[in-house]
mmCIF file of C-alpha atoms in Angstrom:
data_model
loop_
_atom_site.group_PDB
_atom_site.id
_atom_site.type_symbol
_atom_site.label_atom_id
_atom_site.label_comp_id
_atom_site.label_asym_id
_atom_site.label_seq_id
_atom_site.Cartn_x
_atom_site.Cartn_y
_atom_site.Cartn_z
ATOM 1 C CA MET A 473 22.963 7.777 -4.103
ATOM 2 C CA SER A 474 23.928 6.206 -0.770
ATOM 3 C CA VAL A 475 21.156 4.216 1.178
ATOM 4 C CA SER A 476 21.585 6.937 3.985
ATOM 5 C CA ASN A 477 20.853 9.684 1.512
ATOM 6 C CA LYS A 478 17.880 7.667 0.096
ATOM 7 C CA LEU A 479 16.650 7.461 3.512
ATOM 8 C CA ARG A 480 16.786 11.269 3.995
ATOM 9 C CA SER A 481 15.095 11.800 0.611
ATOM 10 C CA GLY A 482 12.065 10.021 1.674
ATOM 11 C CA VAL A 483 11.993 6.453 3.117
ATOM 12 C CA LEU A 484 10.482 7.105 6.497
ATOM 13 C CA PHE A 485 9.777 4.676 9.156
ATOM 14 C CA LEU A 486 6.722 5.736 11.145
ATOM 15 C CA VAL A 487 7.038 4.077 14.815
ATOM 16 C CA ILE A 488 3.736 4.833 16.362
ATOM 17 C CA GLY A 489 3.481 1.710 18.285
ATOM 18 C CA VAL A 490 0.068 1.471 19.799
ATOM 19 C CA GLY A 491 -0.425 -2.278 20.034
ATOM 20 C CA SER A 492 1.671 -5.533 20.281
ATOM 21 C CA ALA A 493 3.428 -7.197 17.393
ATOM 22 C CA LEU A 494 1.409 -9.766 15.516
ATOM 23 C CA ALA A 495 2.218 -13.482 16.433
ATOM 24 C CA PHE A 496 3.567 -14.814 13.218
ATOM 25 C CA SER A 497 1.221 -17.543 11.781
ATOM 26 C CA PRO A 498 1.099 -19.222 8.226
ATOM 27 C CA GLY A 499 -0.425 -16.479 5.783
ATOM 28 C CA HIS A 500 -2.527 -18.965 3.631
ATOM 29 C CA ALA A 501 -5.439 -20.933 4.630
ATOM 30 C CA GLY A 502 -4.015 -24.211 3.461
ATOM 31 C CA LEU A 503 -1.957 -24.337 6.841
ATOM 32 C CA GLN A 504 -4.966 -23.573 9.039
ATOM 33 C CA PRO A 505 -6.898 -26.382 10.878
ATOM 34 C CA ALA A 506 -10.413 -26.963 9.384
ATOM 35 C CA ARG A 507 -13.457 -25.732 11.261
ATOM 36 C CA ILE A 508 -17.046 -26.123 10.970
ATOM 37 C CA LEU A 509 -18.282 -22.718 10.441
ATOM 38 C CA SER A 510 -21.853 -21.288 10.709
ATOM 39 C CA ALA A 511 -23.667 -20.384 7.424
ATOM 40 C CA ASP A 512 -23.180 -16.752 8.026
ATOM 41 C CA THR A 513 -19.521 -17.072 8.723
ATOM 42 C CA ARG A 514 -19.048 -19.423 5.671
ATOM 43 C CA GLN A 515 -20.566 -16.700 3.497
ATOM 44 C CA ALA A 516 -18.202 -14.093 4.689
ATOM 45 C CA VAL A 517 -15.339 -16.337 4.134
ATOM 46 C CA ASN A 518 -16.686 -17.144 0.519
ATOM 47 C CA GLN A 519 -17.160 -13.452 -0.328
ATOM 48 C CA GLY A 520 -13.676 -12.729 1.078
ATOM 49 C CA VAL A 521 -12.140 -15.609 -1.275
ATOM 50 C CA GLU A 522 -13.967 -14.279 -4.315
ATOM 51 C CA LEU A 523 -12.682 -10.900 -3.858
ATOM 52 C CA GLU A 524 -9.120 -12.299 -3.437
ATOM 53 C CA ARG A 525 -9.609 -14.387 -6.668
ATOM 54 C CA SER A 526 -10.638 -11.114 -8.294
ATOM 55 C CA ARG A 527 -7.448 -9.615 -7.228
ATOM 56 C CA LYS A 528 -9.556 -6.718 -5.537
ATOM 57 C CA TRP A 529 -7.157 -6.449 -2.670
ATOM 58 C CA LEU A 530 -8.507 -3.188 -1.065
ATOM 59 C CA ASP A 531 -12.181 -4.407 -1.288
ATOM 60 C CA ALA A 532 -10.961 -7.689 0.307
ATOM 61 C CA VAL A 533 -9.185 -5.940 3.226
ATOM 62 C CA VAL A 534 -12.251 -3.837 3.847
ATOM 63 C CA HIS A 535 -14.452 -7.020 3.771
ATOM 64 C CA TYR A 536 -12.300 -8.883 6.133
ATOM 65 C CA GLU A 537 -11.947 -6.298 8.477
ATOM 66 C CA LYS A 538 -15.577 -5.934 8.719
ATOM 67 C CA SER A 539 -16.157 -9.767 8.777
ATOM 68 C CA VAL A 540 -13.405 -10.212 11.564
ATOM 69 C CA LYS A 541 -15.241 -7.795 13.796
ATOM 70 C CA GLN A 542 -18.355 -9.702 13.327
ATOM 71 C CA TYR A 543 -16.701 -13.112 13.591
ATOM 72 C CA PRO A 544 -13.542 -12.658 15.827
ATOM 73 C CA ASP A 545 -12.888 -16.362 16.397
ATOM 74 C CA CYS A 546 -12.889 -17.428 12.802
ATOM 75 C CA GLY A 547 -9.405 -18.306 11.732
ATOM 76 C CA GLU A 548 -10.166 -18.528 8.098
ATOM 77 C CA LEU A 549 -11.251 -14.733 8.169
ATOM 78 C CA GLN A 550 -8.005 -13.784 10.026
ATOM 79 C CA SER A 551 -5.996 -15.516 7.648
ATOM 80 C CA GLY A 552 -7.781 -14.150 4.626
ATOM 81 C CA MET A 553 -7.393 -10.459 6.063
ATOM 82 C CA ARG A 554 -3.707 -11.201 6.504
ATOM 83 C CA ARG A 555 -3.373 -12.349 2.830
ATOM 84 C CA ALA A 556 -5.241 -9.529 1.474
ATOM 85 C CA LYS A 557 -3.168 -6.802 3.459
ATOM 86 C CA VAL A 558 0.054 -8.425 2.154
ATOM 87 C CA HIS A 559 -1.050 -8.703 -1.401
ATOM 88 C CA PHE A 560 -2.491 -4.952 -1.255
ATOM 89 C CA SER A 561 1.049 -3.801 0.115
ATOM 90 C CA VAL A 562 2.993 -5.601 -2.680
ATOM 91 C CA ASP A 563 0.641 -4.386 -5.301
ATOM 92 C CA ARG A 564 0.591 -0.787 -4.067
ATOM 93 C CA ARG A 565 4.402 -0.735 -3.755
ATOM 94 C CA TYR A 566 4.770 -2.019 -7.469
ATOM 95 C CA CYS A 567 2.433 0.759 -8.699
ATOM 96 C CA ASP A 568 4.598 3.297 -6.875
ATOM 97 C CA GLY A 569 7.069 4.972 -9.360
ATOM 98 C CA SER A 570 9.301 6.257 -6.331
ATOM 99 C CA PHE A 571 9.564 2.707 -5.106
ATOM 100 C CA HIS A 572 11.084 1.725 -8.815
ATOM 101 C CA ARG A 573 13.291 4.811 -9.053
ATOM 102 C CA SER A 574 14.701 4.959 -5.562
ATOM 103 C CA LEU A 575 14.692 1.317 -4.058
ATOM 104 C CA LEU A 576 14.580 -1.357 -6.755
ATOM 105 C CA THR A 577 17.606 0.412 -8.424
ATOM 106 C CA GLN A 578 19.933 -0.096 -5.210
ATOM 107 C CA SER A 579 22.778 -2.682 -5.331
ATOM 108 C CA ARG A 580 22.054 -5.628 -3.304
ATOM 109 C CA ALA A 581 24.647 -4.513 -0.631
ATOM 110 C CA GLU A 582 22.612 -1.267 -0.318
ATOM 111 C CA ALA A 583 19.428 -3.130 0.031
ATOM 112 C CA MET A 584 20.882 -5.239 2.725
ATOM 113 C CA THR A 585 22.143 -2.156 4.408
ATOM 114 C CA LEU A 586 18.790 -0.894 4.225
ATOM 115 C CA PHE A 587 17.390 -4.031 5.716
ATOM 116 C CA ASP A 588 19.906 -3.663 8.605
ATOM 117 C CA ASP A 589 18.867 0.070 9.141
ATOM 118 C CA ILE A 590 15.227 -0.485 9.284
ATOM 119 C CA LEU A 591 15.708 -3.594 11.563
ATOM 120 C CA ASN A 592 17.780 -1.530 13.951
ATOM 121 C CA ARG A 593 14.962 1.323 14.052
ATOM 122 C CA THR A 594 12.219 -1.422 15.006
ATOM 123 C CA GLN A 595 14.585 -2.704 17.757
ATOM 124 C CA SER A 596 15.593 0.717 19.167
ATOM 125 C CA HIS A 597 12.343 2.725 18.934
ATOM 126 C CA TYR A 598 9.335 0.195 18.620
ATOM 127 C CA VAL A 599 7.183 0.431 21.792
ATOM 128 C CA GLU A 600 7.526 -3.365 22.410
ATOM 129 C CA PRO A 601 10.398 -5.874 21.746
ATOM 130 C CA ILE A 602 10.417 -7.482 18.202
ATOM 131 C CA SER A 603 12.008 -10.641 18.058
ATOM 132 C CA LEU A 604 14.359 -11.331 14.958
ATOM 133 C CA THR A 605 12.481 -14.434 14.254
ATOM 134 C CA SER A 606 9.116 -12.592 14.009
ATOM 135 C CA PHE A 607 10.604 -9.677 11.749
ATOM 136 C CA VAL A 608 12.200 -11.980 9.302
ATOM 137 C CA ALA A 609 9.356 -14.366 9.218
ATOM 138 C CA HIS A 610 6.978 -11.645 8.270
ATOM 139 C CA GLY A 611 9.415 -10.675 5.320
ATOM 140 C CA THR A 612 9.220 -14.339 4.214
ATOM 141 C CA GLU A 613 5.361 -14.162 4.415
ATOM 142 C CA SER A 614 5.452 -11.138 2.289
ATOM 143 C CA LEU A 615 7.780 -12.796 -0.274
ATOM 144 C CA TYR A 616 5.584 -15.853 -0.167
ATOM 145 C CA GLN A 617 2.556 -13.818 -1.261
ATOM 146 C CA ALA A 618 4.434 -11.544 -3.731
ATOM 147 C CA LEU A 619 5.379 -14.903 -5.783
ATOM 148 C CA ASP A 620 1.592 -15.096 -6.236
ATOM 149 C CA GLU A 621 1.400 -11.241 -7.263
ATOM 150 C CA SER A 622 1.090 -10.789 -10.954
ATOM 151 C CA ARG A 623 2.692 -7.225 -10.680
ATOM 152 C CA PHE A 624 5.479 -8.768 -8.900
ATOM 153 C CA LEU A 625 6.275 -11.514 -11.215
ATOM 154 C CA GLU A 626 5.814 -9.334 -14.336
ATOM 155 C CA GLU A 627 8.374 -7.032 -13.001
ATOM 156 C CA ASN A 628 11.010 -9.415 -11.550
ATOM 157 C CA VAL A 629 10.665 -12.780 -13.176
ATOM 158 C CA PRO A 630 11.380 -13.841 -16.819
ATOM 159 C CA ALA A 631 8.150 -15.104 -18.582
ATOM 160 C CA ASP A 632 9.349 -18.545 -19.087
ATOM 161 C CA ARG A 633 10.201 -19.106 -15.510
ATOM 162 C CA ARG A 634 7.150 -17.608 -13.679
ATOM 163 C CA ASP A 635 5.402 -21.046 -13.573
ATOM 164 C CA GLN A 636 8.000 -22.157 -11.297
ATOM 165 C CA ALA A 637 6.942 -19.507 -8.689
ATOM 166 C CA ALA A 638 4.391 -22.104 -7.270
ATOM 167 C CA SER A 639 7.314 -24.598 -6.525
ATOM 168 C CA VAL A 640 9.430 -21.854 -4.689
ATOM 169 C CA ARG A 641 6.387 -20.756 -2.686
ATOM 170 C CA SER A 642 6.048 -24.449 -1.614
ATOM 171 C CA GLU A 643 9.689 -24.495 -0.646
ATOM 172 C CA LEU A 644 9.262 -21.228 1.282
ATOM 173 C CA SER A 645 6.310 -22.752 3.136
ATOM 174 C CA ARG A 646 8.489 -25.530 4.603
ATOM 175 C CA PRO A 647 8.150 -24.984 8.346
ATOM 176 C CA GLY A 648 11.630 -24.540 10.244
ATOM 177 C CA GLU A 649 13.546 -24.401 7.126
ATOM 178 C CA TYR A 650 12.068 -21.490 5.503
ATOM 179 C CA TRP A 651 8.590 -20.555 6.997
ATOM 180 C CA ASN A 652 9.162 -19.297 10.609
ATOM 181 C CA ARG A 653 12.817 -20.107 10.505
ATOM 182 C CA LYS A 654 14.403 -19.208 13.961
ATOM 183 C CA ILE A 655 16.829 -16.408 13.738
ATOM 184 C CA ASN A 656 19.353 -16.018 16.559
ATOM 185 C CA ASP A 657 21.083 -12.904 15.447
ATOM 186 C CA ARG A 658 21.571 -10.326 12.695
ATOM 187 C CA ASP A 659 24.349 -12.317 11.123
ATOM 188 C CA ASP A 660 21.891 -15.131 11.148
ATOM 189 C CA ALA A 661 19.084 -12.862 9.497
ATOM 190 C CA ARG A 662 21.527 -11.822 6.762
ATOM 191 C CA ARG A 663 22.499 -15.586 6.074
ATOM 192 C CA PHE A 664 19.046 -16.467 5.954
ATOM 193 C CA ILE A 665 17.971 -13.725 3.589
ATOM 194 C CA ASP A 666 21.098 -14.674 1.525
ATOM 195 C CA GLN A 667 20.064 -18.294 1.348
ATOM 196 C CA VAL A 668 16.307 -17.158 -0.028
ATOM 197 C CA CYS A 669 17.951 -15.113 -2.518
ATOM 198 C CA ARG A 670 20.112 -17.795 -3.882
ATOM 199 C CA LEU A 671 16.808 -20.035 -3.877
ATOM 200 C CA CYS A 672 14.759 -17.567 -5.836
ATOM 201 C CA HIS A 673 17.730 -16.739 -8.363
ATOM 202 C CA ARG A 674 18.471 -20.465 -9.020
ATOM 203 C CA GLU A 675 14.733 -21.323 -9.561
ATOM 204 C CA LEU A 676 13.389 -18.188 -11.085
ATOM 205 C CA GLY A 677 16.243 -15.936 -12.258
ATOM 206 C CA LEU A 678 14.979 -13.529 -9.553
ATOM 207 C CA ASP A 679 17.514 -10.725 -8.834
ATOM 208 C CA ALA A 680 18.345 -10.175 -4.943
ATOM 209 C CA VAL A 681 17.109 -6.716 -4.658
ATOM 210 C CA PRO A 682 13.258 -7.263 -5.066
ATOM 211 C CA VAL A 683 13.716 -10.444 -2.491
ATOM 212 C CA VAL A 684 15.322 -7.926 0.097
ATOM 213 C CA MET A 685 12.687 -5.384 -0.518
ATOM 214 C CA GLU A 686 10.096 -8.016 0.635
ATOM 215 C CA TYR A 687 12.016 -8.508 3.810
ATOM 216 C CA VAL A 688 12.608 -4.633 4.486
ATOM 217 C CA PHE A 689 8.819 -3.932 3.812
ATOM 218 C CA GLY A 690 7.418 -7.254 4.886
ATOM 219 C CA GLY A 691 9.249 -7.334 8.237
ATOM 220 C CA CYS A 692 7.399 -4.245 9.202
ATOM 221 C CA ASN A 693 4.132 -6.106 9.158
ATOM 222 C CA ALA A 694 5.405 -7.642 12.544
ATOM 223 C CA LEU A 695 4.371 -4.249 14.055
ATOM 224 C CA ASP A 696 0.932 -2.807 14.656
ATOM 225 C CA ASP A 697 -1.430 -1.551 11.893
ATOM 226 C CA TYR A 698 -0.271 2.056 12.613
ATOM 227 C CA SER A 699 3.434 1.500 12.104
ATOM 228 C CA SER A 700 4.775 1.184 8.462
ATOM 229 C CA LEU A 701 7.553 1.874 6.106
ATOM 230 C CA LEU A 702 6.724 4.566 3.427
ATOM 231 C CA THR A 703 8.248 4.798 0.001
ATOM 232 C CA PRO A 704 9.525 8.183 -1.016
ATOM 233 C CA GLY A 705 6.634 8.789 -2.948
ATOM 234 C CA ARG A 706 4.226 8.041 0.001
ATOM 235 C CA TYR A 707 6.290 10.072 2.265
ATOM 236 C CA ASN A 708 6.119 13.106 0.093
ATOM 237 C CA ASP A 709 2.346 12.616 -0.066
ATOM 238 C CA LEU A 710 2.205 12.532 3.901
ATOM 239 C CA MET A 711 4.291 15.829 4.087
ATOM 240 C CA SER A 712 1.940 17.483 1.436
ATOM 241 C CA ASN A 713 -0.790 16.513 3.734
ATOM 242 C CA ILE A 714 0.506 17.805 6.731
ATOM 243 C CA ARG A 715 1.703 21.123 4.949
ATOM 244 C CA GLY A 716 -1.787 21.299 3.388
ATOM 245 C CA GLU A 717 -0.452 21.896 0.076
ATOM 246 C CA PHE A 718 0.437 19.785 -3.226
ATOM 247 C CA VAL A 719 1.140 20.224 -6.796
ATOM 248 C CA GLY A 720 -1.623 18.737 -8.755
ATOM 249 C CA LEU A 721 -5.105 18.853 -10.119
ATOM 250 C CA GLY A 722 -6.885 18.902 -6.728
ATOM 251 C CA VAL A 723 -9.082 15.689 -7.091
ATOM 252 C CA GLU A 724 -9.817 12.730 -4.827
ATOM 253 C CA ILE A 725 -9.968 9.487 -6.900
ATOM 254 C CA LYS A 726 -11.192 5.943 -6.333
ATOM 255 C CA GLY A 727 -10.375 3.091 -8.994
ATOM 256 C CA GLU A 728 -13.525 1.263 -10.129
ATOM 257 C CA PRO A 729 -12.930 -1.617 -12.480
ATOM 258 C CA GLU A 730 -14.451 -1.367 -15.820
ATOM 259 C CA GLN A 731 -15.416 2.249 -15.148
ATOM 260 C CA GLY A 732 -12.184 4.121 -14.603
ATOM 261 C CA LEU A 733 -11.380 6.742 -11.848
ATOM 262 C CA LEU A 734 -14.418 7.899 -9.750
ATOM 263 C CA LEU A 735 -13.928 11.503 -8.738
ATOM 264 C CA VAL A 736 -14.849 11.204 -5.045
ATOM 265 C CA ASN A 737 -14.216 15.083 -4.284
ATOM 266 C CA VAL A 738 -13.066 18.072 -6.430
ATOM 267 C CA LEU A 739 -11.253 20.711 -4.262
ATOM 268 C CA PRO A 740 -12.733 24.289 -4.682
ATOM 269 C CA GLY A 741 -10.319 26.718 -6.503
ATOM 270 C CA SER A 742 -8.375 23.712 -7.846
ATOM 271 C CA PRO A 743 -7.607 23.175 -11.746
ATOM 272 C CA ALA A 744 -10.016 20.467 -11.705
ATOM 273 C CA ALA A 745 -12.692 22.587 -10.216
ATOM 274 C CA GLU A 746 -11.914 25.414 -12.606
ATOM 275 C CA GLY A 747 -11.914 22.873 -15.683
ATOM 276 C CA GLY A 748 -15.567 21.993 -14.870
ATOM 277 C CA LEU A 749 -14.730 18.450 -13.333
ATOM 278 C CA LEU A 750 -17.662 17.273 -10.938
ATOM 279 C CA PRO A 751 -17.647 14.664 -8.080
ATOM 280 C CA GLY A 752 -19.411 11.252 -9.553
ATOM 281 C CA GLU A 753 -17.731 11.775 -12.933
ATOM 282 C CA HIS A 754 -15.167 9.150 -14.040
ATOM 283 C CA ILE A 755 -11.852 9.901 -15.691
ATOM 284 C CA VAL A 756 -11.076 7.037 -18.252
ATOM 285 C CA SER A 757 -8.062 8.053 -19.955
ATOM 286 C CA ILE A 758 -5.031 10.045 -18.892
ATOM 287 C CA ASP A 759 -2.805 11.484 -21.611
ATOM 288 C CA GLY A 760 -4.188 8.728 -24.074
ATOM 289 C CA ARG A 761 -3.664 6.026 -21.651
ATOM 290 C CA ASP A 762 -6.648 3.839 -20.843
ATOM 291 C CA VAL A 763 -7.296 3.865 -17.078
ATOM 292 C CA THR A 764 -10.750 2.249 -17.038
ATOM 293 C CA ASN A 765 -9.017 -0.741 -15.018
ATOM 294 C CA ALA A 766 -6.134 1.093 -13.272
ATOM 295 C CA THR A 767 -5.934 0.935 -9.422
ATOM 296 C CA THR A 768 -6.068 4.099 -7.522
ATOM 297 C CA ASP A 769 -2.395 4.136 -6.930
ATOM 298 C CA GLU A 770 -1.413 3.456 -10.373
ATOM 299 C CA ALA A 771 -3.534 6.188 -11.723
ATOM 300 C CA ALA A 772 -2.534 8.817 -9.190
ATOM 301 C CA SER A 773 1.090 8.303 -10.359
ATOM 302 C CA TYR A 774 -0.039 9.213 -13.984
ATOM 303 C CA LEU A 775 -2.028 12.405 -12.736
ATOM 304 C CA GLN A 776 1.152 13.617 -10.851
ATOM 305 C CA GLY A 777 3.664 16.135 -12.251
ATOM 306 C CA ALA A 778 5.639 19.340 -12.066
ATOM 307 C CA ALA A 779 3.799 22.600 -11.545
ATOM 308 C CA GLY A 780 3.007 24.226 -14.777
ATOM 309 C CA SER A 781 2.913 20.843 -16.782
ATOM 310 C CA LYS A 782 -0.176 19.710 -18.678
ATOM 311 C CA VAL A 783 -2.286 16.691 -18.502
ATOM 312 C CA THR A 784 -5.258 15.799 -20.899
ATOM 313 C CA LEU A 785 -8.099 13.767 -19.420
ATOM 314 C CA GLU A 786 -10.913 11.889 -21.039
ATOM 315 C CA VAL A 787 -13.934 12.087 -18.609
ATOM 316 C CA ALA A 788 -17.348 10.361 -18.523
ATOM 317 C CA ARG A 789 -20.642 11.132 -16.864
ATOM 318 C CA GLY A 790 -22.458 7.931 -15.712
ATOM 319 C CA ALA A 791 -22.001 4.435 -16.859
ATOM 320 C CA GLY A 792 -21.637 4.320 -20.539
ATOM 321 C CA GLY A 793 -22.059 8.218 -20.665
ATOM 322 C CA GLN A 794 -20.623 10.394 -23.362
ATOM 323 C CA THR A 795 -16.921 11.495 -22.875
ATOM 324 C CA ARG A 796 -15.293 14.647 -22.993
ATOM 325 C CA ARG A 797 -11.756 15.799 -23.275
ATOM 326 C CA ILE A 798 -10.256 18.312 -21.186
ATOM 327 C CA THR A 799 -6.701 19.591 -20.671
ATOM 328 C CA LEU A 800 -5.553 20.860 -17.139
ATOM 329 C CA VAL A 801 -2.453 22.496 -15.987
ATOM 330 C CA ARG A 802 -1.010 21.224 -12.640
ATOM 331 C CA ARG A 803 -0.318 23.896 -10.051
ATOM 332 C CA PRO A 804 0.088 24.176 -6.200
ATOM 333 C CA VAL A 805 -3.310 23.405 -4.647
ATOM 334 C CA GLU A 806 -4.045 24.397 -1.100
ATOM 335 C CA ILE A 807 -6.062 21.823 1.115
ATOM 336 C CA LYS A 808 -7.856 23.407 3.884
ATOM 337 C CA SER A 809 -7.972 21.747 7.439
ATOM 338 C CA ILE A 810 -11.279 23.331 7.972
ATOM 339 C CA PRO A 811 -13.118 23.484 4.771
ATOM 340 C CA VAL A 812 -16.554 24.383 6.523
ATOM 341 C CA ALA A 813 -16.933 27.028 9.428
ATOM 342 C CA GLU A 814 -20.359 28.555 9.892
ATOM 343 C CA LEU A 815 -22.643 29.970 12.582
ATOM 344 C CA ILE A 816 -25.734 27.872 12.791
ATOM 345 C CA GLU A 817 -27.446 29.613 15.676
ATOM 346 C CA GLN A 818 -26.385 33.187 15.852
ATOM 347 C CA ARG A 819 -28.730 33.994 18.731
ATOM 348 C CA SER A 820 -27.246 31.284 20.931
ATOM 349 C CA GLY A 821 -23.734 31.370 19.346
ATOM 350 C CA VAL A 822 -23.762 27.774 18.177
ATOM 351 C CA GLY A 823 -21.480 27.135 15.368
ATOM 352 C CA TYR A 824 -20.373 24.281 13.279
ATOM 353 C CA ILE A 825 -16.856 23.456 12.270
ATOM 354 C CA GLN A 826 -15.780 20.609 9.834
ATOM 355 C CA LEU A 827 -12.178 19.445 10.608
ATOM 356 C CA SER A 828 -11.015 17.239 7.639
ATOM 357 C CA SER A 829 -7.613 16.607 8.781
ATOM 358 C CA PHE A 830 -4.705 17.748 11.333
ATOM 359 C CA GLN A 831 -2.148 19.737 9.475
ATOM 360 C CA ASP A 832 0.245 22.697 9.838
ATOM 361 C CA SER A 833 -2.527 25.017 9.184
ATOM 362 C CA THR A 834 -5.143 23.689 11.663
ATOM 363 C CA VAL A 835 -4.678 25.994 14.425
ATOM 364 C CA PRO A 836 -4.319 29.111 12.117
ATOM 365 C CA GLU A 837 -7.520 28.221 10.388
ATOM 366 C CA LEU A 838 -9.290 27.461 13.749
ATOM 367 C CA ASP A 839 -8.216 30.978 14.934
#
C-alpha cells in the first residue's frame, strides 16, 4: 500500500491551531538551570519524578498539568510535563496495533515521504508559521525520550545492544550538532534525519523506519496541545465517536496497576450490560491473557474485534474479590450524545439535558 493510500485509510492530521508553537527547549531536567524551590514546589516536583520512575506516564501528565497551573514559573515542573507527555505518546503508539500494521511496516522511502507530507501540511495549514528547526528539533526530542522507553527498545533494538541507548541519547543531546540543530530547508531536514538514522543503526542496530516515525509524530509536538497526528486506529475511534456507533462491548475502561481494567462506565443495552458487567468491577483477563498490569490502550486493543466475534473475560468485584468468567459477543453499540433528558419542573417547564459529546446524532437527539 502506498503512503498516500495509508494516509487516506486513516492517518489523520488534525490542525486545530488555537495556540502558538512551543519554543523548543531541552526535554530533560539535566539541561535546566538549578533553582531554589519552595517546599511545596519541591514536593510537587518529587511526586512527578516518582510517577516517572514508576512509568505511570498518564498519571505523571495529569500531575504535572495540575502542578504547572499552581506553580507556573517552575521550570522543573514544565520540563517534567514535557517529558511525561512525550513518553506517554511513545508508549501509546507502541500499544497501538494499527501503528505496527500500517506505519512500522513501511519502507524507509515511504516513511520519509510521510514525513515530507506531514511537514507540508503543518507549514501549509497551521494557524502560525512553524520553523523547520522547531519541527525537526521536536522529533529529535521524541527520539531521545523513546530511547529511554522500554516498549520502544524491546520492539526495535536487539537485546544485546540496548545498553548502548544511553550513549546514543548522550550523543543526541549535544547542542547544535543534534539537539536543536539548525535546519535551513527540507533537503537539510532529510539529510539530518538520515544522519540520525545512520547513528542509531550503527550504535544500536535500529532500523530507519522507527526513527523516522519519531520525527513524524514528534515533530507535531511543535504545535499546540489540540493539534496532533492520529494513527489509523485512533482515527477510526474518533470517527466512531462522531458517528455515535462502534463495534465492541460497550465499556469505558481505565488501567489500574495490579488490579486490572476498571470498568468506569457500562453503556445501557450493550453486550457488556446484557452480560451483567457493572461499573467498579475490574477485568483481569481477556481471552486468557492477564491484563492486571496492562495499560488502557493496550487492553483496548485486546477488546476490539469484528462484529459477531466472541471474547472471554475474567472479571473481579473489589480488590482481591472472587472472579467470574463471562463470554460476550461483539456487536455495533450506539453511543447516545444525550444520554439523559428529563423534565424536572413540569409546571415551570424546566428540564435537564446531559450532553456527553458532540456527534452526528446530537441535533436529531436534541430535537
